[in-house]
Amino acid sequence: MKSTAKLVEVPTQTTRTKFDGVLLTIRSRKSFFEVTQTIERSLQRFHIPKLMEYVTHGDRAGVEAYVDATSKPMAIFWDFEQGSTMRLAGIPIESKFYLIGNAVIARGLFEHTGASGLGAPVRVCVSQRDGEETRIDMDLPSAFFTKFPETEPSPVPALLDEKLIEVLENAAA
């Protein structure tokens, strides 16, 4: 059956929203490698191809079980080692970037707006300049999500703060 609905052309609209972010920094006397190893040992890896097997087959129960199993307390969705490239560029630093989150908790953001994907999973960077302490940096989720008025009623940003800070402080300790 052919649709008779007409598409209404809407002009492009671009907006800029200012917001106050909060950078959370946790410093550690442990080496960069000790901190990153602790993070990676304490969190499961969320394997996107595995998830997509369930999605491709329309297996909602499989998706639910997989998401639940990999979300305690958090999971690493992706990581990128940046330090070796920086060292080749002459910058004396170790650096690794992670996307860390809890897919079960994040549903409480996506219920409000699809733009939640800008902050969930949460971006975390572990770095150490030669001769300095290791640091873990992230945009505090509760501050990051203030840019989306739609997420205001959600308790998720504060919950992400709590759970992620605990994981990262334990890795730094």
Coordinates of C-alpha atoms in Angstrom, one line a residue:
M1 CA 0.0 0.0 0.0
K2 CA 1.4 3.4 -1.0
S3 CA 1.4 6.2 1.6
T4 CA -0.5 9.3 0.7
A5 CA 1.1 11.3 3.5
K6 CA 3.0 14.3 2.3
L7 CA 6.4 15.1 3.8
V8 CA 6.5 18.7 5.1
E9 CA 9.9 20.3 4.5
V10 CA 11.3 21.9 7.6
P11 CA 14.1 24.4 7.3
T12 CA 17.3 23.6 9.1
Q13 CA 17.5 25.1 12.5
T14 CA 20.8 25.3 14.5
T15 CA 20.9 26.4 18.1
R16 CA 23.7 26.9 20.5
T17 CA 23.1 26.2 24.2
K18 CA 25.5 27.5 26.8
F19 CA 25.8 25.4 30.0
D20 CA 28.2 25.2 32.9
G21 CA 30.2 22.0 32.9
V22 CA 32.2 20.5 35.7
L23 CA 35.5 18.8 35.2
L24 CA 36.1 16.1 37.7
T25 CA 39.8 15.3 38.3
I26 CA 41.1 12.5 40.5
R27 CA 44.8 12.4 41.1
S28 CA 46.8 9.3 42.0
R29 CA 50.3 8.5 43.1
K30 CA 49.9 5.2 41.3
S31 CA 51.4 4.9 37.8
F32 CA 49.4 5.4 34.7
F33 CA 49.7 1.7 34.0
E34 CA 48.6 0.7 37.5
V35 CA 45.5 2.9 37.2
T36 CA 44.5 1.8 33.7
Q37 CA 45.1 -1.9 34.6
T38 CA 42.9 -1.5 37.7
I39 CA 40.1 0.1 35.7
E40 CA 40.3 -2.6 33.0
R41 CA 40.3 -5.4 35.6
S42 CA 37.4 -4.0 37.6
L43 CA 35.1 -3.3 34.6
Q44 CA 33.7 -5.7 32.0
R45 CA 34.0 -4.9 28.3
F46 CA 30.8 -4.2 26.4
H47 CA 31.2 -6.0 23.1
I48 CA 29.2 -4.2 20.4
P49 CA 29.3 -7.0 17.8
K50 CA 27.9 -9.4 20.5
L51 CA 25.1 -6.9 21.2
M52 CA 24.4 -6.5 17.5
E53 CA 24.0 -10.3 17.1
Y54 CA 21.0 -10.1 19.4
V55 CA 19.7 -6.9 17.7
T56 CA 20.0 -8.4 14.2
H57 CA 18.0 -11.4 15.2
G58 CA 15.4 -9.3 17.0
D59 CA 16.2 -11.1 20.2
R60 CA 15.0 -8.6 22.9
A61 CA 15.5 -11.2 25.7
G62 CA 19.1 -11.7 24.5
V63 CA 19.7 -8.0 24.4
E64 CA 18.2 -7.5 27.9
A65 CA 20.3 -10.4 29.4
Y66 CA 23.5 -9.2 27.7
V67 CA 23.1 -5.6 28.7
D68 CA 22.2 -6.6 32.3
A69 CA 25.2 -9.0 32.5
T70 CA 27.7 -6.3 31.4
S71 CA 26.4 -3.4 33.4
K72 CA 27.6 -4.3 36.9
P73 CA 28.8 -1.8 38.1
M74 CA 29.9 -0.3 34.8
A75 CA 31.3 -1.4 31.5
I76 CA 34.0 -0.2 29.1
F77 CA 32.3 0.4 25.8
W78 CA 35.4 1.6 24.0
D79 CA 39.0 2.7 24.7
F80 CA 41.7 4.4 22.7
E81 CA 45.4 4.6 23.7
Q82 CA 46.7 8.1 22.8
G83 CA 50.0 8.2 24.6
S84 CA 52.1 6.4 22.1
T85 CA 51.1 8.8 19.3
M86 CA 51.7 11.8 21.6
R87 CA 55.2 10.4 22.5
L88 CA 56.0 10.1 18.8
A89 CA 55.0 13.7 18.4
G90 CA 57.4 14.6 21.2
I91 CA 54.9 15.1 24.0
P92 CA 56.0 13.2 27.1
I93 CA 52.7 11.8 28.2
E94 CA 50.8 8.6 28.6
S95 CA 47.1 8.9 27.9
K96 CA 44.1 6.6 27.4
F97 CA 40.6 7.5 26.6
Y98 CA 37.6 5.4 27.7
L99 CA 33.8 5.4 27.1
I100 CA 32.4 4.0 30.4
G101 CA 28.8 3.5 31.4
N102 CA 26.0 1.4 32.4
A103 CA 23.5 0.6 29.7
V104 CA 20.7 -0.2 32.1
I105 CA 21.0 3.1 33.9
A106 CA 21.5 5.1 30.7
R107 CA 18.0 4.0 29.5
G108 CA 16.7 6.6 32.0
L109 CA 18.4 9.3 29.9
F110 CA 17.4 8.0 26.5
E111 CA 13.8 8.0 27.6
H112 CA 14.0 11.8 27.6
T113 CA 16.2 12.5 24.6
G114 CA 18.3 10.7 22.0
A115 CA 20.9 13.4 22.4
S116 CA 21.9 11.6 25.6
G117 CA 24.4 9.7 23.4
L118 CA 26.6 12.8 23.7
G119 CA 27.3 12.0 27.3
A120 CA 26.4 8.3 27.8
P121 CA 28.6 6.4 28.0
V122 CA 30.8 8.9 29.8
R123 CA 34.1 10.1 28.5
V124 CA 37.0 9.4 30.8
C125 CA 40.7 10.2 30.2
V126 CA 43.5 8.7 32.3
S127 CA 46.9 10.5 31.7
Q128 CA 50.3 11.0 33.2
R129 CA 52.9 13.5 32.0
D130 CA 56.4 12.5 32.7
G131 CA 57.4 13.4 36.3
E132 CA 53.8 14.1 37.3
E133 CA 51.0 12.3 39.1
T134 CA 48.5 10.2 37.2
R135 CA 45.1 11.9 36.7
I136 CA 41.7 10.7 35.8
D137 CA 39.5 13.4 34.2
M138 CA 35.8 13.4 33.1
D139 CA 32.9 15.7 32.6
L140 CA 30.7 15.3 35.6
P141 CA 27.5 13.7 34.2
S142 CA 25.2 15.7 36.5
A143 CA 26.7 18.9 35.1
F144 CA 27.0 17.7 31.5
F145 CA 23.4 16.7 31.2
T146 CA 22.1 20.2 32.4
K147 CA 22.4 21.2 28.8
F148 CA 19.4 19.0 28.0
P149 CA 16.4 20.4 29.9
E150 CA 14.5 17.3 28.9
T151 CA 16.7 15.2 31.3
E152 CA 16.0 17.4 34.3
P153 CA 13.5 15.0 35.9
S154 CA 15.9 12.1 35.5
P155 CA 17.9 10.8 38.5
V156 CA 20.4 9.2 36.1
P157 CA 23.1 11.9 35.9
A158 CA 23.5 12.0 39.7
L159 CA 23.5 8.1 39.8
L160 CA 26.2 8.1 37.1
D161 CA 28.3 10.5 39.1
E162 CA 28.0 8.3 42.2
K163 CA 28.8 5.0 40.5
L164 CA 31.5 6.2 38.2
I165 CA 33.4 8.3 40.8
E166 CA 33.4 5.3 43.1
V167 CA 35.0 3.1 40.4
L168 CA 37.5 5.7 39.4
E169 CA 38.5 6.6 43.0
N170 CA 39.0 2.9 43.8
A171 CA 41.3 2.6 40.7
A172 CA 43.3 5.6 41.8
A173 CA 43.6 4.5 45.5

